[in-house]
PDB file of C-alpha atoms in Angstrom:
ATOM      1  CA  MET W   1     -14.517 103.279  50.977  1.00  0.00           C
ATOM      2  CA  SER W   2     -15.523 106.455  49.175  1.00  0.00           C
ATOM      3  CA  PRO W   3     -19.127 107.033  48.099  1.00  0.00           C
ATOM      4  CA  ILE W   4     -20.024 106.725  44.435  1.00  0.00           C
ATOM      5  CA  LYS W   5     -20.709 110.089  42.814  1.00  0.00           C
ATOM      6  CA  ILE W   6     -23.704 110.116  40.468  1.00  0.00           C
ATOM      7  CA  SER W   7     -24.624 113.181  38.444  1.00  0.00           C
ATOM      8  CA  ARG W   8     -28.167 114.461  38.761  1.00  0.00           C
ATOM      9  CA  ALA W   9     -28.935 113.499  35.147  1.00  0.00           C
ATOM     10  CA  GLY W  10     -27.637 109.970  35.684  1.00  0.00           C
ATOM     11  CA  TYR W  11     -29.630 109.706  38.890  1.00  0.00           C
ATOM     12  CA  VAL W  12     -32.864 110.825  37.200  1.00  0.00           C
ATOM     13  CA  LEU W  13     -32.239 108.409  34.335  1.00  0.00           C
ATOM     14  CA  ALA W  14     -31.684 105.479  36.707  1.00  0.00           C
ATOM     15  CA  LEU W  15     -34.731 106.412  38.786  1.00  0.00           C
ATOM     16  CA  SER W  16     -37.016 106.744  35.763  1.00  0.00           C
ATOM     17  CA  PHE W  17     -35.745 103.500  34.217  1.00  0.00           C
ATOM     18  CA  THR W  18     -36.320 101.565  37.436  1.00  0.00           C
ATOM     19  CA  ALA W  19     -39.766 103.075  38.000  1.00  0.00           C
ATOM     20  CA  THR W  20     -40.781 102.298  34.402  1.00  0.00           C
ATOM     21  CA  ALA W  21     -39.554  98.716  34.686  1.00  0.00           C
ATOM     22  CA  LEU W  22     -41.500  98.306  37.930  1.00  0.00           C
ATOM     23  CA  VAL W  23     -44.714  99.701  36.408  1.00  0.00           C
ATOM     24  CA  LEU W  24     -44.363  97.487  33.330  1.00  0.00           C
ATOM     25  CA  ASN W  25     -43.976  94.422  35.568  1.00  0.00           C
ATOM     26  CA  ILE W  26     -47.256  95.019  37.416  1.00  0.00           C
ATOM     27  CA  PRO W  27     -49.409  93.132  34.841  1.00  0.00           C
ATOM     28  CA  ALA W  28     -47.013  90.185  35.061  1.00  0.00           C
ATOM     29  CA  ALA W  29     -47.682  90.025  38.799  1.00  0.00           C
ATOM     30  CA  MET W  30     -51.321  89.163  38.130  1.00  0.00           C
ATOM     31  CA  GLU W  31     -50.188  85.614  37.396  1.00  0.00           C
ATOM     32  CA  PRO W  32     -47.462  85.436  40.033  1.00  0.00           C
ATOM     33  CA  THR W  33     -44.531  83.124  39.741  1.00  0.00           C
ATOM     34  CA  TRP W  34     -41.557  83.144  42.071  1.00  0.00           C
ATOM     35  CA  GLU W  35     -39.388  84.701  39.377  1.00  0.00           C
ATOM     36  CA  LYS W  36     -41.786  87.605  38.816  1.00  0.00           C
ATOM     37  CA  LEU W  37     -42.275  88.213  42.533  1.00  0.00           C
ATOM     38  CA  ILE W  38     -38.514  88.255  43.107  1.00  0.00           C
ATOM     39  CA  GLN W  39     -38.039  90.578  40.130  1.00  0.00           C
ATOM     40  CA  ILE W  40     -40.668  93.009  41.433  1.00  0.00           C
ATOM     41  CA  PHE W  41     -39.156  92.876  44.928  1.00  0.00           C
ATOM     42  CA  LEU W  42     -35.673  93.626  43.568  1.00  0.00           C
ATOM     43  CA  LEU W  43     -36.919  96.498  41.395  1.00  0.00           C
ATOM     44  CA  GLY W  44     -38.773  97.941  44.380  1.00  0.00           C
ATOM     45  CA  SER W  45     -35.631  97.659  46.493  1.00  0.00           C
ATOM     46  CA  VAL W  46     -33.549  99.437  43.850  1.00  0.00           C
ATOM     47  CA  LEU W  47     -36.198 102.154  43.614  1.00  0.00           C
ATOM     48  CA  LEU W  48     -36.116 102.603  47.399  1.00  0.00           C
ATOM     49  CA  ILE W  49     -32.306 102.761  47.437  1.00  0.00           C
ATOM     50  CA  LEU W  50     -32.302 105.317  44.621  1.00  0.00           C
ATOM     51  CA  GLY W  51     -34.908 107.350  46.466  1.00  0.00           C
ATOM     52  CA  LEU W  52     -32.841 107.388  49.643  1.00  0.00           C
ATOM     53  CA  ALA W  53     -29.664 108.245  47.702  1.00  0.00           C
ATOM     54  CA  SER W  54     -31.253 111.271  46.056  1.00  0.00           C
ATOM     55  CA  PRO W  55     -28.734 114.075  45.433  1.00  0.00           C
ATOM     56  CA  ALA W  56     -31.166 116.547  47.013  1.00  0.00           C
ATOM     57  CA  LEU W  57     -31.389 114.457  50.183  1.00  0.00           C
ATOM     58  CA  THR W  58     -27.653 113.845  50.449  1.00  0.00           C
ATOM     59  CA  SER W  59     -26.794 117.527  49.998  1.00  0.00           C
ATOM     60  CA  ARG W  60     -29.437 118.409  52.592  1.00  0.00           C
ATOM     61  CA  ARG W  61     -27.927 115.945  55.064  1.00  0.00           C
ATOM     62  CA  LYS W  62     -24.462 117.444  54.571  1.00  0.00           C
ATOM     63  CA  THR W  63     -25.606 121.000  55.314  1.00  0.00           C
ATOM     64  CA  ARG W  64     -27.233 120.088  58.626  1.00  0.00           C
TER      65      ARG W  64
END
C-alpha cells in the first residue's frame, strides 16, 4: 500500500480547515451532548493525524 501524497498547499488547507472547525465547535461543547463530544473528539483526532503527517516531519524522517 503506497502512501498518499499531499501537496503542501493541500496539507495547509486541510490543517487550517480542521483547526477552524474545532475552534468553532468549542462553544457548542459548553452544553455537551454525545454528538458534540464525538464530533470534537473526531476533529481533534484528525488534527493530530494531520500534525503527525506534516510534510516537514515526513521529509525529516526520510533524511535521517
